[in-house]
């Protein structure tokens, strides 16, 4: 039997990825939305999540696709109404929010899934397996794109809690924390804030890692042309590179053949498994690194940003 699910917040990611992934998974049926902008064709839409929860007791799960600043209140409403919850990344505007949701979900006996879509990129699991057997010497993350092309009109991204360049950089951190066989912690960061924005447009990060492995990252939204979403890992036995956000894996420059699942189909398959097991999956590690960067990072003022 399929699970009746609703999408809350119908923007770019809901339309581009969640709707097709739900429609492509027999475990789910998209039956409703809560959206201020009109929702999705042929699906009942409500103005607010509260109205949806009150009217549709058949909806047993919700997928929250709005910006992080407003995700917590929606998640609390859904959990209190006894619904299972899937959170887009980042799972909250703060770490305390995410931990509070995990506790609430446990007490309510519902599933909470804090998703990291990049962890389901086709190269991530094979990269993790390959690295597990090798000594890592150096990791370099280059995550660069043109914000005007990839985030047009998304005012929330520049407002406090919107994360700025970390909105996409956190995807790299979600992969890093999945594939490395050891934990790292932030040692140094430079954050470049446009003088008219609450959030950074570019950052450099240096992490402390065991055995003096060098681990560093550059995220930059001022990049022009094709985006660069690469993670390069130098090991004792060759160089692994994840390209295209983890969709492509190279070993010593040779592209590897990968199983073609896709990120969002992978996420909904995992959500279905969690629901079947009555389990939750809430890993806030990528968000911890972002919070550390805001705490430890040197603030650099750069020129104002205009769309
Ligand atoms: P978006 O296009 O701006 O859409 C967000 C939607 O959330 C809006 O269209 C709006 O939908 C709803 N919303 C509710 N309260 C809002 C508020 N106070 N301000 C703005 N929107 C509000 O953003 P998005 O790119 O889909 O990103 C949403 C989340 O998905 C973010 O956390 C982002 O990190 C994540 N994500 C985005 C991408 C991507 O490529 N864009 C990829 C992966 C993950 P209604 O009009 O229906 O209310």
PDB file of C-alpha atoms and ligand atoms in Angstrom, residues 7-18 33-40 45-47 64-71 87-91 115 117-118 145 150-157 159 162-163 166-168 170-171 229 263-264 267, ligand 1:
ATOM      1  CA  UNK A   7       4.695  18.684  -0.353  1.00  0.00           C
ATOM      2  CA  UNK A   8       4.961  21.868   1.674  1.00  0.00           C
ATOM      3  CA  UNK A   9       6.539  24.852  -0.158  1.00  0.00           C
ATOM      4  CA  UNK A  10       6.396  24.550  -3.930  1.00  0.00           C
ATOM      5  CA  UNK A  11       9.470  26.237  -5.390  1.00  0.00           C
ATOM      6  CA  UNK A  12      12.339  25.203  -7.657  1.00  0.00           C
ATOM      7  CA  UNK A  13      13.414  22.031  -5.874  1.00  0.00           C
ATOM      8  CA  UNK A  14       9.880  20.769  -5.286  1.00  0.00           C
ATOM      9  CA  UNK A  15       9.006  21.085  -8.984  1.00  0.00           C
ATOM     10  CA  UNK A  16      12.370  19.968 -10.418  1.00  0.00           C
ATOM     11  CA  UNK A  17      13.032  16.988  -8.150  1.00  0.00           C
ATOM     12  CA  UNK A  18      10.471  16.077  -5.465  1.00  0.00           C
ATOM     13  CA  UNK A  33       0.356  20.576  -1.226  1.00  0.00           C
ATOM     14  CA  UNK A  34       0.572  23.630   1.004  1.00  0.00           C
ATOM     15  CA  UNK A  35       1.718  26.527  -1.117  1.00  0.00           C
ATOM     16  CA  UNK A  36       1.181  30.259  -1.191  1.00  0.00           C
ATOM     17  CA  UNK A  37       1.826  30.363  -4.921  1.00  0.00           C
ATOM     18  CA  UNK A  38      -0.780  27.846  -6.070  1.00  0.00           C
ATOM     19  CA  UNK A  39       0.639  24.351  -5.686  1.00  0.00           C
ATOM     20  CA  UNK A  40       0.805  21.625  -8.321  1.00  0.00           C
ATOM     21  CA  UNK A  45      -3.621  22.823  -2.434  1.00  0.00           C
ATOM     22  CA  UNK A  46      -3.929  24.542   0.943  1.00  0.00           C
ATOM     23  CA  UNK A  47      -2.743  28.023   1.913  1.00  0.00           C
ATOM     24  CA  UNK A  64       9.157  20.158   3.623  1.00  0.00           C
ATOM     25  CA  UNK A  65      10.665  22.018   0.635  1.00  0.00           C
ATOM     26  CA  UNK A  66      10.634  25.620   1.836  1.00  0.00           C
ATOM     27  CA  UNK A  67      13.687  27.735   2.829  1.00  0.00           C
ATOM     28  CA  UNK A  68      15.354  26.771   6.127  1.00  0.00           C
ATOM     29  CA  UNK A  69      14.236  29.857   8.049  1.00  0.00           C
ATOM     30  CA  UNK A  70      10.600  28.644   8.087  1.00  0.00           C
ATOM     31  CA  UNK A  71      11.095  24.885   8.192  1.00  0.00           C
ATOM     32  CA  UNK A  87      13.271  17.744   5.633  1.00  0.00           C
ATOM     33  CA  UNK A  88      15.051  19.302   2.634  1.00  0.00           C
ATOM     34  CA  UNK A  89      18.599  20.339   3.375  1.00  0.00           C
ATOM     35  CA  UNK A  90      19.694  22.149   5.478  1.00  0.00           C
ATOM     36  CA  UNK A  91      17.409  20.472   8.049  1.00  0.00           C
ATOM     37  CA  UNK A 115      17.895  14.564   3.907  1.00  0.00           C
ATOM     38  CA  UNK A 117      20.491  14.785  -1.402  1.00  0.00           C
ATOM     39  CA  UNK A 118      24.141  14.925  -2.483  1.00  0.00           C
ATOM     40  CA  UNK A 145      28.803  28.392  -9.498  1.00  0.00           C
ATOM     41  CA  UNK A 150      21.459  29.037 -10.104  1.00  0.00           C
ATOM     42  CA  UNK A 151      19.575  31.070  -7.479  1.00  0.00           C
ATOM     43  CA  UNK A 152      17.787  33.874  -9.334  1.00  0.00           C
ATOM     44  CA  UNK A 153      15.372  35.896  -7.198  1.00  0.00           C
ATOM     45  CA  UNK A 154      15.914  33.797  -4.043  1.00  0.00           C
ATOM     46  CA  UNK A 155      15.998  36.692  -1.564  1.00  0.00           C
ATOM     47  CA  UNK A 156      15.871  34.297   1.415  1.00  0.00           C
ATOM     48  CA  UNK A 157      19.358  33.000   0.576  1.00  0.00           C
ATOM     49  CA  UNK A 159      18.900  36.879   4.576  1.00  0.00           C
ATOM     50  CA  UNK A 162      19.654  31.518   4.417  1.00  0.00           C
ATOM     51  CA  UNK A 163      23.332  30.402   4.513  1.00  0.00           C
ATOM     52  CA  UNK A 166      26.812  27.463   2.226  1.00  0.00           C
ATOM     53  CA  UNK A 167      23.354  26.663   0.794  1.00  0.00           C
ATOM     54  CA  UNK A 168      25.165  24.747  -1.939  1.00  0.00           C
ATOM     55  CA  UNK A 170      26.743  22.244   2.508  1.00  0.00           C
ATOM     56  CA  UNK A 171      26.115  19.664  -0.222  1.00  0.00           C
ATOM     57  CA  UNK A 229      31.323  20.816  -8.097  1.00  0.00           C
ATOM     58  CA  UNK A 263      19.752  11.703  -5.938  1.00  0.00           C
ATOM     59  CA  UNK A 264      16.041  12.272  -5.329  1.00  0.00           C
ATOM     60  CA  UNK A 267      16.181   9.940  -1.111  1.00  0.00           C
TER      61      UNK A 267
HETATM   62  P1  LIG B   1      12.659  28.471  -3.888  1.00  0.00           P
HETATM   63  O1  LIG B   1      12.614  28.202  -5.355  1.00  0.00           O
HETATM   64  O2  LIG B   1      12.830  29.854  -3.407  1.00  0.00           O
HETATM   65  O3  LIG B   1      11.335  27.818  -3.290  1.00  0.00           O
HETATM   66  C1  LIG B   1      11.055  27.780  -1.930  1.00  0.00           C
HETATM   67  C2  LIG B   1       9.534  27.737  -1.760  1.00  0.00           C
HETATM   68  O4  LIG B   1       9.240  27.678  -0.382  1.00  0.00           O
HETATM   69  C3  LIG B   1       8.848  28.988  -2.279  1.00  0.00           C
HETATM   70  O5  LIG B   1       8.548  28.896  -3.643  1.00  0.00           O
HETATM   71  C4  LIG B   1       7.614  29.014  -1.419  1.00  0.00           C
HETATM   72  O6  LIG B   1       6.660  28.156  -1.993  1.00  0.00           O
HETATM   73  C5  LIG B   1       7.997  28.334  -0.115  1.00  0.00           C
HETATM   74  N1  LIG B   1       8.117  29.270   1.004  1.00  0.00           N
HETATM   75  C6  LIG B   1       7.468  29.165   2.186  1.00  0.00           C
HETATM   76  N2  LIG B   1       7.812  30.166   2.998  1.00  0.00           N
HETATM   77  C7  LIG B   1       8.703  30.913   2.342  1.00  0.00           C
HETATM   78  C8  LIG B   1       9.423  32.092   2.668  1.00  0.00           C
HETATM   79  N3  LIG B   1       9.280  32.694   3.870  1.00  0.00           N
HETATM   80  N4  LIG B   1      10.253  32.618   1.750  1.00  0.00           N
HETATM   81  C9  LIG B   1      10.405  32.027   0.539  1.00  0.00           C
HETATM   82  N5  LIG B   1       9.746  30.898   0.176  1.00  0.00           N
HETATM   83  C10 LIG B   1       8.905  30.354   1.076  1.00  0.00           C
HETATM   84  O7  LIG B   1      13.806  27.616  -3.179  1.00  0.00           O
HETATM   85  P2  LIG B   1      14.360  26.195  -3.594  1.00  0.00           P
HETATM   86  O8  LIG B   1      15.542  26.375  -4.480  1.00  0.00           O
HETATM   87  O9  LIG B   1      13.275  25.304  -4.021  1.00  0.00           O
HETATM   88  O10 LIG B   1      14.968  25.754  -2.187  1.00  0.00           O
HETATM   89  C11 LIG B   1      14.151  25.318  -1.121  1.00  0.00           C
HETATM   90  C12 LIG B   1      14.986  24.424  -0.218  1.00  0.00           C
HETATM   91  O11 LIG B   1      15.467  23.336  -1.014  1.00  0.00           O
HETATM   92  C13 LIG B   1      16.246  25.131   0.350  1.00  0.00           C
HETATM   93  O12 LIG B   1      16.463  24.694   1.660  1.00  0.00           O
HETATM   94  C14 LIG B   1      17.353  24.659  -0.563  1.00  0.00           C
HETATM   95  O13 LIG B   1      18.596  24.605   0.109  1.00  0.00           O
HETATM   96  C15 LIG B   1      16.875  23.271  -0.936  1.00  0.00           C
HETATM   97  N6  LIG B   1      17.419  22.791  -2.212  1.00  0.00           N
HETATM   98  C16 LIG B   1      17.401  23.558  -3.333  1.00  0.00           C
HETATM   99  C17 LIG B   1      17.994  23.079  -4.505  1.00  0.00           C
HETATM  100  C18 LIG B   1      18.014  23.869  -5.794  1.00  0.00           C
HETATM  101  O14 LIG B   1      18.710  23.457  -6.736  1.00  0.00           O
HETATM  102  N7  LIG B   1      17.274  24.945  -5.940  1.00  0.00           N
HETATM  103  C19 LIG B   1      18.602  21.829  -4.516  1.00  0.00           C
HETATM  104  C20 LIG B   1      18.536  21.053  -3.363  1.00  0.00           C
HETATM  105  C21 LIG B   1      17.957  21.544  -2.225  1.00  0.00           C
HETATM  106  P3  LIG B   1       5.107  28.499  -2.024  1.00  0.00           P
HETATM  107  O15 LIG B   1       4.991  29.663  -2.924  1.00  0.00           O
HETATM  108  O16 LIG B   1       4.561  27.255  -2.550  1.00  0.00           O
HETATM  109  O17 LIG B   1       4.673  28.815  -0.628  1.00  0.00           O
END
